[in-house]
CSV table of C-alpha atoms and ligand atoms in Angstrom, one decimal:
chain,number,residue,atom,x,y,z
Z,196,MET,CA,23.6,-0.6,-2.4
Z,197,THR,CA,20.8,0.4,-0.5
Z,198,LYS,CA,17.5,-1.8,-1.1
Z,199,ALA,CA,14.1,-0.9,0.5
Z,200,LEU,CA,11.0,-2.7,0.8
Z,201,TYR,CA,7.6,-0.9,0.9
Z,202,PRO,CA,4.9,-3.3,1.8
Z,203,GLY,CA,1.2,-2.6,2.1
Z,204,SER,CA,-2.3,-4.0,1.5
Z,205,PHE,CA,-2.9,-1.8,-1.4
Z,206,ASP,CA,-6.4,-2.8,-1.1
Z,207,PRO,CA,-6.7,-0.9,-3.9
Z,208,ILE,CA,-3.3,1.3,-4.4
Z,209,THR,CA,-4.2,5.0,-4.2
Z,210,TYR,CA,-2.2,8.3,-4.7
Z,211,GLY,CA,-1.2,8.5,-1.3
Z,212,HIS,CA,0.7,5.0,-1.7
Z,213,ILE,CA,2.3,6.0,-4.9
Z,214,ASP,CA,3.5,9.6,-3.4
Z,215,ILE,CA,5.3,7.4,-1.1
Z,216,ILE,CA,6.9,5.2,-3.7
Z,217,LYS,CA,8.0,8.2,-5.8
Z,218,ARG,CA,9.7,9.6,-2.5
Z,219,ALA,CA,11.4,6.3,-1.8
Z,220,LYS,CA,12.6,5.8,-4.8
Z,221,LYS,CA,14.6,8.8,-4.7
Z,222,ILE,CA,16.5,8.1,-1.4
Z,223,PHE,CA,17.3,4.2,-2.1
Z,224,ASP,CA,18.8,2.7,-5.0
Z,225,ALA,CA,16.6,-0.1,-5.4
Z,226,LEU,CA,12.7,-0.4,-4.0
Z,227,ILE,CA,10.6,-3.3,-4.2
Z,228,VAL,CA,6.6,-3.1,-3.3
Z,229,ALA,CA,5.3,-5.7,-1.8
Z,230,VAL,CA,1.7,-6.6,-1.8
Z,231,MET,CA,0.5,-8.3,1.3
Z,232,ARG,CA,-2.3,-9.9,3.3
Z,233,ASN,CA,-3.3,-8.2,6.3
Z,234,PRO,CA,-5.3,-10.7,7.9
Z,235,THR,CA,-7.5,-8.2,10.4
Z,236,LYS,CA,-8.8,-6.5,7.4
Z,237,PRO,CA,-11.4,-7.9,5.1
Z,238,MET,CA,-10.4,-7.4,1.6
Z,239,LEU,CA,-12.3,-6.2,-1.9
Z,240,PHE,CA,-9.5,-7.5,-4.1
Z,241,SER,CA,-7.6,-10.7,-3.9
Z,242,LEU,CA,-3.8,-10.8,-3.6
Z,243,GLU,CA,-3.3,-11.6,-7.3
Z,244,GLU,CA,-5.6,-8.5,-8.4
Z,245,ARG,CA,-4.0,-6.1,-5.8
Z,246,TYR,CA,-1.0,-7.2,-7.0
Z,247,GLN,CA,-1.5,-6.5,-11.0
Z,248,LEU,CA,-3.0,-3.3,-10.1
Z,249,VAL,CA,-0.2,-1.9,-8.4
Z,250,LYS,CA,1.9,-2.7,-11.7
Z,251,GLU,CA,-0.6,-1.4,-13.9
Z,252,ALA,CA,-0.6,1.9,-11.9
Z,253,LEU,CA,2.9,2.1,-11.8
Z,254,ARG,CA,3.4,1.4,-15.4
Z,255,GLU,CA,0.3,4.4,-15.9
Z,256,VAL,CA,2.3,6.8,-13.6
Z,257,GLY,CA,5.7,6.3,-15.6
Z,258,LEU,CA,7.2,4.8,-12.4
Z,259,ASP,CA,7.7,1.4,-13.4
Z,260,ASP,CA,11.3,1.2,-14.3
Z,261,LYS,CA,13.8,0.2,-11.2
Z,262,ILE,CA,10.7,-1.0,-9.0
Z,263,THR,CA,10.1,-4.5,-8.4
Z,264,VAL,CA,6.5,-5.2,-7.5
Z,265,ILE,CA,5.9,-9.1,-5.6
Z,266,ALA,CA,3.0,-10.3,-3.8
Z,267,HIS,CA,3.7,-12.1,-0.4
Z,268,ASP,CA,1.6,-14.2,1.6
Z,269,GLY,CA,4.0,-14.5,5.0
Z,270,LEU,CA,5.4,-12.3,7.7
Z,271,LEU,CA,6.9,-9.3,7.0
Z,272,VAL,CA,10.0,-9.6,8.9
Z,273,ASP,CA,10.8,-13.4,6.7
Z,274,LEU,CA,10.1,-11.2,3.5
Z,275,ALA,CA,12.4,-8.7,4.6
Z,276,ARG,CA,15.4,-10.9,5.8
Z,277,GLN,CA,14.8,-13.4,2.5
Z,278,LEU,CA,15.1,-10.1,0.3
Z,279,GLY,CA,18.1,-8.8,2.1
Z,280,VAL,CA,16.6,-5.0,2.4
Z,281,GLN,CA,18.3,-2.6,4.7
Z,282,ALA,CA,15.1,-0.6,5.5
Z,283,VAL,CA,11.2,-1.2,5.5
Z,284,VAL,CA,9.3,1.7,4.1
Z,285,ARG,CA,6.1,3.1,5.3
Z,286,GLY,CA,3.7,6.3,5.2
Z,287,LEU,CA,2.7,8.3,8.1
Z,288,ARG,CA,-0.6,10.4,7.3
Z,289,ALA,CA,-1.5,11.3,10.8
Z,290,SER,CA,-1.0,10.8,14.8
Z,291,THR,CA,-3.9,7.5,14.2
Z,292,ASP,CA,-1.0,5.8,12.1
Z,293,PHE,CA,1.5,6.3,14.5
Z,294,GLU,CA,-0.2,4.4,17.2
Z,295,TYR,CA,-0.4,1.4,14.3
Z,296,GLU,CA,2.9,1.9,12.9
Z,297,PHE,CA,4.7,1.8,16.2
Z,298,GLN,CA,3.3,-1.5,17.4
Z,299,LEU,CA,3.9,-2.8,13.7
Z,300,ALA,CA,7.6,-1.3,14.0
Z,301,LEU,CA,8.1,-2.8,17.5
Z,302,THR,CA,6.3,-6.2,17.1
Z,303,ASN,CA,8.6,-6.7,14.1
Z,304,ARG,CA,12.2,-5.7,15.6
Z,305,ASP,CA,10.9,-8.3,18.3
Z,306,LEU,CA,10.8,-10.8,15.8
Z,307,ASP,CA,13.8,-9.6,14.1
Z,308,PRO,CA,16.3,-7.5,15.8
Z,309,ALA,CA,18.2,-6.5,12.3
Z,310,PHE,CA,14.6,-5.3,11.6
Z,311,GLU,CA,14.6,-1.1,10.4
Z,312,SER,CA,11.5,1.0,9.6
Z,313,VAL,CA,11.7,4.1,8.1
Z,314,TYR,CA,8.7,6.5,8.0
Z,315,LEU,CA,7.7,9.4,5.5
Z,316,MET,CA,5.3,11.4,5.9
Z,317,THR,CA,2.7,11.4,3.7
Z,318,SER,CA,2.3,14.7,1.6
Z,319,ARG,CA,-0.6,16.9,2.6
Z,320,ASP,CA,-2.8,16.6,-0.6
Z,321,PHE,CA,-3.0,12.6,0.0
Z,322,SER,CA,-3.3,12.8,4.1
Z,323,PHE,CA,-7.0,12.3,4.1
Z,324,ILE,CA,-7.2,9.4,1.7
Z,325,SER,CA,-7.1,5.8,2.6
Z,326,SER,CA,-8.0,2.8,0.3
Z,327,SER,CA,-11.6,2.1,2.6
Z,328,ILE,CA,-12.3,5.8,1.8
Z,329,VAL,CA,-11.8,5.2,-1.8
Z,330,ARG,CA,-13.9,2.0,-1.7
Z,331,GLN,CA,-16.9,3.7,-0.1
Z,332,VAL,CA,-16.8,6.4,-2.5
Z,333,LYS,CA,-16.9,4.5,-5.1
Z,334,SER,CA,-19.3,2.1,-4.1
Z,335,TYR,CA,-21.8,5.5,-3.9
Z,336,SER,CA,-20.5,6.2,-7.8
Z,337,GLY,CA,-18.8,8.9,-6.1
Z,338,ASP,CA,-15.9,10.4,-8.2
Z,339,VAL,CA,-12.2,8.9,-7.1
Z,340,SER,CA,-10.0,9.9,-10.3
Z,341,ARG,CA,-8.1,12.7,-8.1
Z,342,PHE,CA,-7.8,9.6,-5.1
Z,343,VAL,CA,-6.4,7.0,-7.8
Z,344,PRO,CA,-5.2,6.2,-11.4
Z,345,LYS,CA,-7.5,5.4,-14.2
Z,346,CYS,CA,-6.7,1.5,-14.3
Z,347,VAL,CA,-7.8,1.1,-10.4
Z,348,GLU,CA,-10.9,3.7,-11.0
Z,349,ARG,CA,-11.6,0.9,-13.9
Z,350,ALA,CA,-11.0,-1.9,-11.6
Z,351,LEU,CA,-13.2,-0.8,-9.0
Z,352,THR,CA,-15.8,0.0,-11.1
Z,353,GLU,CA,-15.9,-3.7,-12.6
Z,354,LYS,CA,-15.6,-5.0,-8.9
Z,355,LEU,CA,-18.3,-3.2,-7.0
Z,356,ARG,CA,-20.8,-4.3,-10.1
Z,357,THR,CA,-20.0,-8.2,-9.5
Z,358,THR,CA,-19.6,-7.4,-5.4
Z,359,PRO,CA,-22.8,-6.1,-4.0
Z,360,ARG,CA,-22.7,-3.7,-0.9
Z,361,GLN,CA,-23.3,-5.5,2.4
Z,362,SER,CA,-26.8,-5.1,3.5
Z,363,GLU,CA,-27.8,-3.4,6.8
B,668,COA,N1,-1.4,8.1,1.6
B,668,COA,C1,-2.8,7.5,1.5
B,668,COA,N2,-3.2,6.4,2.6
B,668,COA,C2,-2.3,5.7,3.1
B,668,COA,C3,-0.7,5.9,2.8
B,668,COA,C4,-0.4,7.2,2.4
B,668,COA,N3,0.8,7.8,1.8
B,668,COA,N4,0.0,5.0,3.5
B,668,COA,C5,-1.1,4.0,3.9
B,668,COA,N5,-2.3,4.3,3.3
B,668,COA,C6,-3.4,3.8,3.8
B,668,COA,C7,-4.3,2.7,2.8
B,668,COA,O1,-4.9,3.3,2.3
B,668,COA,C8,-4.6,2.0,4.3
B,668,COA,O2,-6.0,2.2,4.1
B,668,COA,P1,-7.2,1.2,4.7
B,668,COA,O3,-7.0,1.0,6.0
B,668,COA,O4,-8.3,2.2,4.8
B,668,COA,O5,-7.2,0.0,3.8
B,668,COA,C9,-4.0,2.3,5.4
B,668,COA,O6,-3.5,3.6,5.3
B,668,COA,C10,-2.9,1.3,5.8
B,668,COA,O7,-2.5,0.5,4.7
B,668,COA,P2,-1.4,-0.3,4.4
B,668,COA,O8,-0.5,0.7,4.1
B,668,COA,O9,-1.3,-0.9,2.7
B,668,COA,O10,-1.1,-1.6,5.3
B,668,COA,P3,-1.8,-2.5,6.4
B,668,COA,O11,-2.1,-1.7,7.5
B,668,COA,O12,-3.0,-2.6,5.5
B,668,COA,O13,-1.1,-3.5,5.7
B,668,COA,C11,1.0,-4.6,6.1
B,668,COA,C12,0.2,-3.5,6.6
B,668,COA,C13,0.7,-5.7,5.2
B,668,COA,C14,2.5,-4.4,5.8
B,668,COA,C15,0.9,-5.6,7.6
B,668,COA,O14,-0.6,-6.1,7.9
B,668,COA,C16,1.9,-7.0,7.3
B,668,COA,O15,2.9,-6.9,7.7
B,668,COA,N6,1.5,-8.4,6.7
B,668,COA,C17,2.0,-9.3,6.9
B,668,COA,C18,1.9,-10.2,8.3
B,668,COA,C19,3.1,-9.8,9.4
B,668,COA,O16,4.1,-9.6,9.0
B,668,COA,N7,2.0,-9.5,10.3
B,668,COA,C20,2.7,-8.6,11.5
B,668,COA,C21,2.9,-7.4,11.6
B,668,COA,S1,3.1,-6.8,13.0
């Protein structure tokens, strides 16, 4: 049985991530979505909130069967080893993603020679969106309904209402 891990910070999950999950699910027998920390990025949602939102979003789009969602605070290589996965799936949007993903893959392989990454090209419809773009549009009350499921939109409305935008 081929088991894959799809890690990310998912702050918040978007249709871009969901597109990768949908396609990875067709390739692998089992898929684990891991909500993780990226210590280099300031997060809007807590780890627990991002984990709950991923679960809720997958339920909303009818993708929750045969997908396990977990939250993990630690190194990706340790998690992959612990779960015994054959591959770690990542989405690639543009050439700018390549540099970062290359660095991530090589560092992880250096930490664990058994670590394998698999890259799926993001669908054209989602190639321009990112979690930070969604947060930014929503913070100015823009329409993000084409980018995220309803539950994420609701959570963004609530979060941004209670988290004021940074002043200059
Ligand atoms: N469509 C649209 N957007 C996508 C996308 C897709 N298919 N795939 C990723 N993105 C966007 C995300 O929205 C996110 O946007 P943002 O930068 O505006 O927030 C960006 O691409 C990358 O996000 P994500 O895929 O969630 O990865 P990340 O870089 O935030 O986190 C981890 C990557 C969590 C896997 C990494 O930080 C990690 O491994 N952390 C654990 C600690 C560790 O092991 N560190 C050592 C690693 S070398």
